[in-house]
Every structure is written in structure tokens, then in C-alpha cells.
Amino acid sequence: MIYDKSNGEIVHIHRNVDINGRSYTCTEEEIHRMIPPHIDQKSVGFISAELEQPPSGRQVKMSVDVTKNTLIQTFIDKDAPIEKNE
């Protein structure tokens, strides 16, 4: 996962899978190639996480605790009202 160092927001998630369907860890070079071109590479960090299946953004909001470099998963209340950006 690639995240913004200033606020811990995940900006990109990538998963590598081999021919047998097993996940494997990206190299640092591969990670740098995945950073979208409009994002300054110095402003982002990366974290590796073992997730069976990345959770849906409708179920979990993921971010990074930038002081500890750990993944934070906040479960979303499915019954809560949906926020509207106006």
C-alpha cells in the first residue's frame, strides 16, 4: 500500500499474484514504479500488509498511522447515514 506521509491516507493499493494465485511481496523498485506520476515520490511511503482479500471501501476505511508505520482498519457502520460531499 502506498500512502501519503502527511496524513496516512492510502493513495494506491497493489497486490502481486503468481501463476498459482499466491500473493508475493513487491520489491521496492516495483513499488516506486506503481506510484502514480502526479504524486511526488518523496511525499509517500509504503507499507506491506498480509490481507487475504483487501476489504471493500464500503466496509472498511484503511489508513496508516504515520508515527508507527502501521495499518489502521476502521470498520464502517453499515447503518450510519452516508456522507455527501457538496
PDB file of N, CA and C in Angstrom:
ATOM      1  N   MET A   1       0.844  -1.161   0.000  1.00  0.00           N
ATOM      2  CA  MET A   1       0.000   0.000   0.000  1.00  0.00           C
ATOM      3  C   MET A   1       0.896   1.232   0.000  1.00  0.00           C
ATOM      4  N   ILE A   2       0.536   2.188  -0.819  1.00  0.00           N
ATOM      5  CA  ILE A   2       1.270   3.449  -0.896  1.00  0.00           C
ATOM      6  C   ILE A   2       0.401   4.497  -0.212  1.00  0.00           C
ATOM      7  N   TYR A   3       1.006   5.265   0.703  1.00  0.00           N
ATOM      8  CA  TYR A   3       0.234   6.226   1.490  1.00  0.00           C
ATOM      9  C   TYR A   3       0.913   7.592   1.527  1.00  0.00           C
ATOM     10  N   ASP A   4       0.090   8.606   1.769  1.00  0.00           N
ATOM     11  CA  ASP A   4       0.559   9.986   1.898  1.00  0.00           C
ATOM     12  C   ASP A   4       1.186  10.132   3.282  1.00  0.00           C
ATOM     13  N   LYS A   5       2.465  10.510   3.328  1.00  0.00           N
ATOM     14  CA  LYS A   5       3.180  10.640   4.602  1.00  0.00           C
ATOM     15  C   LYS A   5       2.612  11.732   5.499  1.00  0.00           C
ATOM     16  N   SER A   6       1.923  12.711   4.918  1.00  0.00           N
ATOM     17  CA  SER A   6       1.426  13.825   5.724  1.00  0.00           C
ATOM     18  C   SER A   6       0.185  13.466   6.541  1.00  0.00           C
ATOM     19  N   ASN A   7      -0.633  12.525   6.035  1.00  0.00           N
ATOM     20  CA  ASN A   7      -1.882  12.237   6.746  1.00  0.00           C
ATOM     21  C   ASN A   7      -2.227  10.754   6.832  1.00  0.00           C
ATOM     22  N   GLY A   8      -1.421   9.885   6.247  1.00  0.00           N
ATOM     23  CA  GLY A   8      -1.663   8.447   6.325  1.00  0.00           C
ATOM     24  C   GLY A   8      -2.707   7.923   5.349  1.00  0.00           C
ATOM     25  N   GLU A   9      -3.215   8.776   4.472  1.00  0.00           N
ATOM     26  CA  GLU A   9      -4.237   8.347   3.522  1.00  0.00           C
ATOM     27  C   GLU A   9      -3.630   7.394   2.487  1.00  0.00           C
ATOM     28  N   ILE A  10      -4.318   6.275   2.258  1.00  0.00           N
ATOM     29  CA  ILE A  10      -3.877   5.309   1.249  1.00  0.00           C
ATOM     30  C   ILE A  10      -4.150   5.920  -0.124  1.00  0.00           C
ATOM     31  N   VAL A  11      -3.111   5.991  -0.970  1.00  0.00           N
ATOM     32  CA  VAL A  11      -3.281   6.556  -2.310  1.00  0.00           C
ATOM     33  C   VAL A  11      -3.252   5.478  -3.391  1.00  0.00           C
ATOM     34  N   HIS A  12      -2.756   4.285  -3.040  1.00  0.00           N
ATOM     35  CA  HIS A  12      -2.725   3.198  -4.027  1.00  0.00           C
ATOM     36  C   HIS A  12      -2.562   1.873  -3.288  1.00  0.00           C
ATOM     37  N   ILE A  13      -3.299   0.865  -3.751  1.00  0.00           N
ATOM     38  CA  ILE A  13      -3.160  -0.490  -3.219  1.00  0.00           C
ATOM     39  C   ILE A  13      -2.821  -1.393  -4.400  1.00  0.00           C
ATOM     40  N   HIS A  14      -1.840  -2.249  -4.201  1.00  0.00           N
ATOM     41  CA  HIS A  14      -1.436  -3.157  -5.269  1.00  0.00           C
ATOM     42  C   HIS A  14      -1.205  -4.537  -4.677  1.00  0.00           C
ATOM     43  N   ARG A  15      -1.574  -5.550  -5.427  1.00  0.00           N
ATOM     44  CA  ARG A  15      -1.375  -6.927  -4.978  1.00  0.00           C
ATOM     45  C   ARG A  15      -0.739  -7.713  -6.115  1.00  0.00           C
ATOM     46  N   ASN A  16       0.378  -8.373  -5.822  1.00  0.00           N
ATOM     47  CA  ASN A  16       1.028  -9.245  -6.796  1.00  0.00           C
ATOM     48  C   ASN A  16       0.576 -10.679  -6.553  1.00  0.00           C
ATOM     49  N   VAL A  17       0.266 -11.379  -7.646  1.00  0.00           N
ATOM     50  CA  VAL A  17      -0.170 -12.766  -7.555  1.00  0.00           C
ATOM     51  C   VAL A  17       0.619 -13.572  -8.574  1.00  0.00           C
ATOM     52  N   ASP A  18       1.150 -14.729  -8.137  1.00  0.00           N
ATOM     53  CA  ASP A  18       1.893 -15.568  -9.079  1.00  0.00           C
ATOM     54  C   ASP A  18       0.928 -16.432  -9.890  1.00  0.00           C
ATOM     55  N   ILE A  19       1.473 -17.249 -10.768  1.00  0.00           N
ATOM     56  CA  ILE A  19       0.662 -18.056 -11.671  1.00  0.00           C
ATOM     57  C   ILE A  19      -0.244 -19.046 -10.925  1.00  0.00           C
ATOM     58  N   ASN A  20       0.133 -19.382  -9.682  1.00  0.00           N
ATOM     59  CA  ASN A  20      -0.665 -20.305  -8.866  1.00  0.00           C
ATOM     60  C   ASN A  20      -1.671 -19.592  -7.973  1.00  0.00           C
ATOM     61  N   GLY A  21      -1.741 -18.264  -8.109  1.00  0.00           N
ATOM     62  CA  GLY A  21      -2.702 -17.500  -7.318  1.00  0.00           C
ATOM     63  C   GLY A  21      -2.221 -17.099  -5.940  1.00  0.00           C
ATOM     64  N   ARG A  22      -0.936 -17.318  -5.665  1.00  0.00           N
ATOM     65  CA  ARG A  22      -0.388 -16.943  -4.355  1.00  0.00           C
ATOM     66  C   ARG A  22       0.156 -15.521  -4.408  1.00  0.00           C
ATOM     67  N   SER A  23      -0.116 -14.763  -3.362  1.00  0.00           N
ATOM     68  CA  SER A  23       0.408 -13.396  -3.273  1.00  0.00           C
ATOM     69  C   SER A  23       1.895 -13.434  -2.956  1.00  0.00           C
ATOM     70  N   TYR A  24       2.604 -12.414  -3.430  1.00  0.00           N
ATOM     71  CA  TYR A  24       4.010 -12.274  -3.062  1.00  0.00           C
ATOM     72  C   TYR A  24       4.322 -10.794  -2.911  1.00  0.00           C
ATOM     73  N   THR A  25       5.368 -10.501  -2.148  1.00  0.00           N
ATOM     74  CA  THR A  25       5.738  -9.131  -1.816  1.00  0.00           C
ATOM     75  C   THR A  25       6.439  -8.452  -2.996  1.00  0.00           C
ATOM     76  N   CYS A  26       6.063  -7.211  -3.243  1.00  0.00           N
ATOM     77  CA  CYS A  26       6.694  -6.409  -4.296  1.00  0.00           C
ATOM     78  C   CYS A  26       8.087  -5.982  -3.843  1.00  0.00           C
ATOM     79  N   THR A  27       8.957  -5.769  -4.806  1.00  0.00           N
ATOM     80  CA  THR A  27      10.264  -5.185  -4.488  1.00  0.00           C
ATOM     81  C   THR A  27      10.075  -3.673  -4.353  1.00  0.00           C
ATOM     82  N   GLU A  28      11.040  -3.012  -3.734  1.00  0.00           N
ATOM     83  CA  GLU A  28      10.964  -1.560  -3.582  1.00  0.00           C
ATOM     84  C   GLU A  28      10.929  -0.879  -4.959  1.00  0.00           C
ATOM     85  N   GLU A  29      11.665  -1.420  -5.918  1.00  0.00           N
ATOM     86  CA  GLU A  29      11.670  -0.860  -7.276  1.00  0.00           C
ATOM     87  C   GLU A  29      10.275  -0.960  -7.918  1.00  0.00           C
ATOM     88  N   GLU A  30       9.614  -2.108  -7.742  1.00  0.00           N
ATOM     89  CA  GLU A  30       8.259  -2.277  -8.282  1.00  0.00           C
ATOM     90  C   GLU A  30       7.296  -1.268  -7.649  1.00  0.00           C
ATOM     91  N   ILE A  31       7.452  -1.057  -6.357  1.00  0.00           N
ATOM     92  CA  ILE A  31       6.574  -0.115  -5.649  1.00  0.00           C
ATOM     93  C   ILE A  31       6.750   1.292  -6.217  1.00  0.00           C
ATOM     94  N   HIS A  32       7.983   1.712  -6.418  1.00  0.00           N
ATOM     95  CA  HIS A  32       8.234   3.048  -6.953  1.00  0.00           C
ATOM     96  C   HIS A  32       7.644   3.221  -8.347  1.00  0.00           C
ATOM     97  N   ARG A  33       7.650   2.162  -9.150  1.00  0.00           N
ATOM     98  CA  ARG A  33       7.054   2.237 -10.491  1.00  0.00           C
ATOM     99  C   ARG A  33       5.535   2.350 -10.436  1.00  0.00           C
ATOM    100  N   MET A  34       4.914   1.899  -9.353  1.00  0.00           N
ATOM    101  CA  MET A  34       3.461   1.937  -9.227  1.00  0.00           C
ATOM    102  C   MET A  34       2.924   3.285  -8.739  1.00  0.00           C
ATOM    103  N   ILE A  35       3.785   4.141  -8.236  1.00  0.00           N
ATOM    104  CA  ILE A  35       3.325   5.435  -7.733  1.00  0.00           C
ATOM    105  C   ILE A  35       2.817   6.251  -8.909  1.00  0.00           C
ATOM    106  N   PRO A  36       1.564   6.706  -8.832  1.00  0.00           N
ATOM    107  CA  PRO A  36       1.013   7.498  -9.934  1.00  0.00           C
ATOM    108  C   PRO A  36       1.909   8.699 -10.246  1.00  0.00           C
ATOM    109  N   PRO A  37       2.065   9.050 -11.537  1.00  0.00           N
ATOM    110  CA  PRO A  37       3.008  10.097 -11.932  1.00  0.00           C
ATOM    111  C   PRO A  37       2.703  11.477 -11.353  1.00  0.00           C
ATOM    112  N   HIS A  38       1.458  11.751 -10.989  1.00  0.00           N
ATOM    113  CA  HIS A  38       1.112  13.066 -10.454  1.00  0.00           C
ATOM    114  C   HIS A  38       1.450  13.209  -8.965  1.00  0.00           C
ATOM    115  N   ILE A  39       1.947  12.135  -8.350  1.00  0.00           N
ATOM    116  CA  ILE A  39       2.276  12.163  -6.925  1.00  0.00           C
ATOM    117  C   ILE A  39       3.790  12.222  -6.752  1.00  0.00           C
ATOM    118  N   ASP A  40       4.256  13.159  -5.923  1.00  0.00           N
ATOM    119  CA  ASP A  40       5.678  13.305  -5.619  1.00  0.00           C
ATOM    120  C   ASP A  40       6.136  12.081  -4.811  1.00  0.00           C
ATOM    121  N   GLN A  41       7.119  11.348  -5.321  1.00  0.00           N
ATOM    122  CA  GLN A  41       7.577  10.126  -4.658  1.00  0.00           C
ATOM    123  C   GLN A  41       8.099  10.372  -3.243  1.00  0.00           C
ATOM    124  N   LYS A  42       8.593  11.581  -2.978  1.00  0.00           N
ATOM    125  CA  LYS A  42       9.097  11.887  -1.639  1.00  0.00           C
ATOM    126  C   LYS A  42       7.974  12.107  -0.633  1.00  0.00           C
ATOM    127  N   SER A  43       6.738  12.330  -1.119  1.00  0.00           N
ATOM    128  CA  SER A  43       5.624  12.618  -0.216  1.00  0.00           C
ATOM    129  C   SER A  43       4.872  11.364   0.219  1.00  0.00           C
ATOM    130  N   VAL A  44       5.286  10.200  -0.312  1.00  0.00           N
ATOM    131  CA  VAL A  44       4.587   8.965   0.021  1.00  0.00           C
ATOM    132  C   VAL A  44       5.518   7.941   0.641  1.00  0.00           C
ATOM    133  N   GLY A  45       4.912   7.062   1.410  1.00  0.00           N
ATOM    134  CA  GLY A  45       5.623   5.926   1.979  1.00  0.00           C
ATOM    135  C   GLY A  45       4.894   4.667   1.556  1.00  0.00           C
ATOM    136  N   PHE A  46       5.419   3.523   1.927  1.00  0.00           N
ATOM    137  CA  PHE A  46       4.726   2.288   1.594  1.00  0.00           C
ATOM    138  C   PHE A  46       4.789   1.328   2.761  1.00  0.00           C
ATOM    139  N   ILE A  47       3.785   0.482   2.805  1.00  0.00           N
ATOM    140  CA  ILE A  47       3.660  -0.499   3.866  1.00  0.00           C
ATOM    141  C   ILE A  47       3.158  -1.785   3.232  1.00  0.00           C
ATOM    142  N   SER A  48       3.679  -2.891   3.686  1.00  0.00           N
ATOM    143  CA  SER A  48       3.238  -4.189   3.193  1.00  0.00           C
ATOM    144  C   SER A  48       2.298  -4.781   4.227  1.00  0.00           C
ATOM    145  N   ALA A  49       1.200  -5.340   3.757  1.00  0.00           N
ATOM    146  CA  ALA A  49       0.229  -5.940   4.664  1.00  0.00           C
ATOM    147  C   ALA A  49      -0.234  -7.265   4.085  1.00  0.00           C
ATOM    148  N   GLU A  50      -0.381  -8.245   4.931  1.00  0.00           N
ATOM    149  CA  GLU A  50      -0.885  -9.540   4.502  1.00  0.00           C
ATOM    150  C   GLU A  50      -2.395  -9.545   4.706  1.00  0.00           C
ATOM    151  N   LEU A  51      -3.125  -9.383   3.619  1.00  0.00           N
ATOM    152  CA  LEU A  51      -4.579  -9.411   3.669  1.00  0.00           C
ATOM    153  C   LEU A  51      -5.058 -10.509   2.737  1.00  0.00           C
ATOM    154  N   GLU A  52      -5.905 -11.394   3.234  1.00  0.00           N
ATOM    155  CA  GLU A  52      -6.451 -12.448   2.377  1.00  0.00           C
ATOM    156  C   GLU A  52      -7.112 -11.829   1.154  1.00  0.00           C
ATOM    157  N   GLN A  53      -8.009 -10.929   1.411  1.00  0.00           N
ATOM    158  CA  GLN A  53      -8.713 -10.199   0.354  1.00  0.00           C
ATOM    159  C   GLN A  53      -8.834  -8.763   0.831  1.00  0.00           C
ATOM    160  N   PRO A  54      -8.333  -7.796   0.074  1.00  0.00           N
ATOM    161  CA  PRO A  54      -8.483  -6.407   0.522  1.00  0.00           C
ATOM    162  C   PRO A  54      -9.960  -6.088   0.756  1.00  0.00           C
ATOM    163  N   PRO A  55     -10.275  -5.518   1.911  1.00  0.00           N
ATOM    164  CA  PRO A  55     -11.678  -5.245   2.222  1.00  0.00           C
ATOM    165  C   PRO A  55     -12.265  -4.166   1.323  1.00  0.00           C
ATOM    166  N   SER A  56     -13.563  -4.237   1.160  1.00  0.00           N
ATOM    167  CA  SER A  56     -14.276  -3.236   0.374  1.00  0.00           C
ATOM    168  C   SER A  56     -14.227  -1.897   1.085  1.00  0.00           C
ATOM    169  N   GLY A  57     -14.098  -0.814   0.317  1.00  0.00           N
ATOM    170  CA  GLY A  57     -14.124   0.527   0.877  1.00  0.00           C
ATOM    171  C   GLY A  57     -15.467   0.868   1.504  1.00  0.00           C
ATOM    172  N   ARG A  58     -16.473   0.070   1.216  1.00  0.00           N
ATOM    173  CA  ARG A  58     -17.789   0.265   1.837  1.00  0.00           C
ATOM    174  C   ARG A  58     -17.848  -0.357   3.222  1.00  0.00           C
ATOM    175  N   GLN A  59     -16.893  -1.259   3.525  1.00  0.00           N
ATOM    176  CA  GLN A  59     -16.883  -1.948   4.811  1.00  0.00           C
ATOM    177  C   GLN A  59     -15.806  -1.420   5.762  1.00  0.00           C
ATOM    178  N   VAL A  60     -14.670  -1.039   5.182  1.00  0.00           N
ATOM    179  CA  VAL A  60     -13.515  -0.667   5.998  1.00  0.00           C
ATOM    180  C   VAL A  60     -12.807   0.528   5.380  1.00  0.00           C
ATOM    181  N   LYS A  61     -12.463   1.503   6.230  1.00  0.00           N
ATOM    182  CA  LYS A  61     -11.624   2.615   5.782  1.00  0.00           C
ATOM    183  C   LYS A  61     -10.222   2.300   6.271  1.00  0.00           C
ATOM    184  N   MET A  62      -9.284   2.242   5.349  1.00  0.00           N
ATOM    185  CA  MET A  62      -7.907   1.932   5.720  1.00  0.00           C
ATOM    186  C   MET A  62      -7.042   3.178   5.621  1.00  0.00           C
ATOM    187  N   SER A  63      -6.099   3.289   6.553  1.00  0.00           N
ATOM    188  CA  SER A  63      -5.130   4.373   6.552  1.00  0.00           C
ATOM    189  C   SER A  63      -3.884   3.853   7.262  1.00  0.00           C
ATOM    190  N   VAL A  64      -2.884   4.711   7.368  1.00  0.00           N
ATOM    191  CA  VAL A  64      -1.632   4.319   8.019  1.00  0.00           C
ATOM    192  C   VAL A  64      -1.358   5.281   9.161  1.00  0.00           C
ATOM    193  N   ASP A  65      -1.001   4.734  10.310  1.00  0.00           N
ATOM    194  CA  ASP A  65      -0.530   5.545  11.427  1.00  0.00           C
ATOM    195  C   ASP A  65       0.901   5.922  11.071  1.00  0.00           C
ATOM    196  N   VAL A  66       1.110   7.179  10.674  1.00  0.00           N
ATOM    197  CA  VAL A  66       2.416   7.599  10.161  1.00  0.00           C
ATOM    198  C   VAL A  66       3.501   7.629  11.237  1.00  0.00           C
ATOM    199  N   THR A  67       3.130   7.690  12.504  1.00  0.00           N
ATOM    200  CA  THR A  67       4.138   7.688  13.570  1.00  0.00           C
ATOM    201  C   THR A  67       4.649   6.274  13.849  1.00  0.00           C
ATOM    202  N   LYS A  68       3.802   5.261  13.623  1.00  0.00           N
ATOM    203  CA  LYS A  68       4.179   3.872  13.896  1.00  0.00           C
ATOM    204  C   LYS A  68       4.367   3.042  12.625  1.00  0.00           C
ATOM    205  N   ASN A  69       4.005   3.625  11.473  1.00  0.00           N
ATOM    206  CA  ASN A  69       4.047   2.914  10.187  1.00  0.00           C
ATOM    207  C   ASN A  69       3.278   1.596  10.263  1.00  0.00           C
ATOM    208  N   THR A  70       2.046   1.694  10.808  1.00  0.00           N
ATOM    209  CA  THR A  70       1.182   0.525  10.916  1.00  0.00           C
ATOM    210  C   THR A  70      -0.151   0.806  10.235  1.00  0.00           C
ATOM    211  N   LEU A  71      -0.755  -0.246   9.736  1.00  0.00           N
ATOM    212  CA  LEU A  71      -2.036  -0.142   9.052  1.00  0.00           C
ATOM    213  C   LEU A  71      -3.159   0.003  10.067  1.00  0.00           C
ATOM    214  N   ILE A  72      -4.072   0.921   9.801  1.00  0.00           N
ATOM    215  CA  ILE A  72      -5.258   1.115  10.637  1.00  0.00           C
ATOM    216  C   ILE A  72      -6.464   0.743   9.793  1.00  0.00           C
ATOM    217  N   GLN A  73      -7.303  -0.139  10.320  1.00  0.00           N
ATOM    218  CA  GLN A  73      -8.536  -0.506   9.637  1.00  0.00           C
ATOM    219  C   GLN A  73      -9.703  -0.071  10.519  1.00  0.00           C
ATOM    220  N   THR A  74     -10.501   0.849  10.012  1.00  0.00           N
ATOM    221  CA  THR A  74     -11.660   1.354  10.742  1.00  0.00           C
ATOM    222  C   THR A  74     -12.906   0.798  10.070  1.00  0.00           C
ATOM    223  N   PHE A  75     -13.653  -0.030  10.803  1.00  0.00           N
ATOM    224  CA  PHE A  75     -14.855  -0.629  10.238  1.00  0.00           C
ATOM    225  C   PHE A  75     -15.971   0.401  10.176  1.00  0.00           C
ATOM    226  N   ILE A  76     -16.634   0.446   9.048  1.00  0.00           N
ATOM    227  CA  ILE A  76     -17.691   1.422   8.797  1.00  0.00           C
ATOM    228  C   ILE A  76     -19.024   0.835   9.229  1.00  0.00           C
ATOM    229  N   ASP A  77     -19.780   1.620   9.964  1.00  0.00           N
ATOM    230  CA  ASP A  77     -21.114   1.207  10.398  1.00  0.00           C
ATOM    231  C   ASP A  77     -22.033   1.230   9.179  1.00  0.00           C
ATOM    232  N   LYS A  78     -22.479   0.056   8.761  1.00  0.00           N
ATOM    233  CA  LYS A  78     -23.301  -0.019   7.543  1.00  0.00           C
ATOM    234  C   LYS A  78     -24.647   0.670   7.704  1.00  0.00           C
ATOM    235  N   ASP A  79     -25.072   0.923   8.931  1.00  0.00           N
ATOM    236  CA  ASP A  79     -26.351   1.580   9.170  1.00  0.00           C
ATOM    237  C   ASP A  79     -26.224   3.087   9.345  1.00  0.00           C
ATOM    238  N   ALA A  80     -24.986   3.593   9.345  1.00  0.00           N
ATOM    239  CA  ALA A  80     -24.770   5.034   9.513  1.00  0.00           C
ATOM    240  C   ALA A  80     -25.192   5.765   8.238  1.00  0.00           C
ATOM    241  N   PRO A  81     -25.646   7.013   8.371  1.00  0.00           N
ATOM    242  CA  PRO A  81     -26.018   7.773   7.166  1.00  0.00           C
ATOM    243  C   PRO A  81     -24.805   8.020   6.276  1.00  0.00           C
ATOM    244  N   ILE A  82     -25.029   8.043   4.986  1.00  0.00           N
ATOM    245  CA  ILE A  82     -23.959   8.255   4.019  1.00  0.00           C
ATOM    246  C   ILE A  82     -23.656   9.751   3.940  1.00  0.00           C
ATOM    247  N   GLU A  83     -22.345  10.087   4.044  1.00  0.00           N
ATOM    248  CA  GLU A  83     -21.935  11.488   3.935  1.00  0.00           C
ATOM    249  C   GLU A  83     -21.999  11.913   2.476  1.00  0.00           C
ATOM    250  N   LYS A  84     -22.450  13.135   2.247  1.00  0.00           N
ATOM    251  CA  LYS A  84     -22.492  13.683   0.902  1.00  0.00           C
ATOM    252  C   LYS A  84     -21.527  14.846   0.823  1.00  0.00           C
ATOM    253  N   ASN A  85     -20.673  14.837  -0.187  1.00  0.00           N
ATOM    254  CA  ASN A  85     -19.752  15.957  -0.408  1.00  0.00           C
ATOM    255  C   ASN A  85     -20.433  16.957  -1.322  1.00  0.00           C
ATOM    256  N   GLU A  86     -20.634  18.143  -0.817  1.00  0.00           N
ATOM    257  CA  GLU A  86     -21.303  19.172  -1.625  1.00  0.00           C
ATOM    258  C   GLU A  86     -20.385  20.323  -1.873  1.00  0.00           C
TER     259      GLU A  86
END
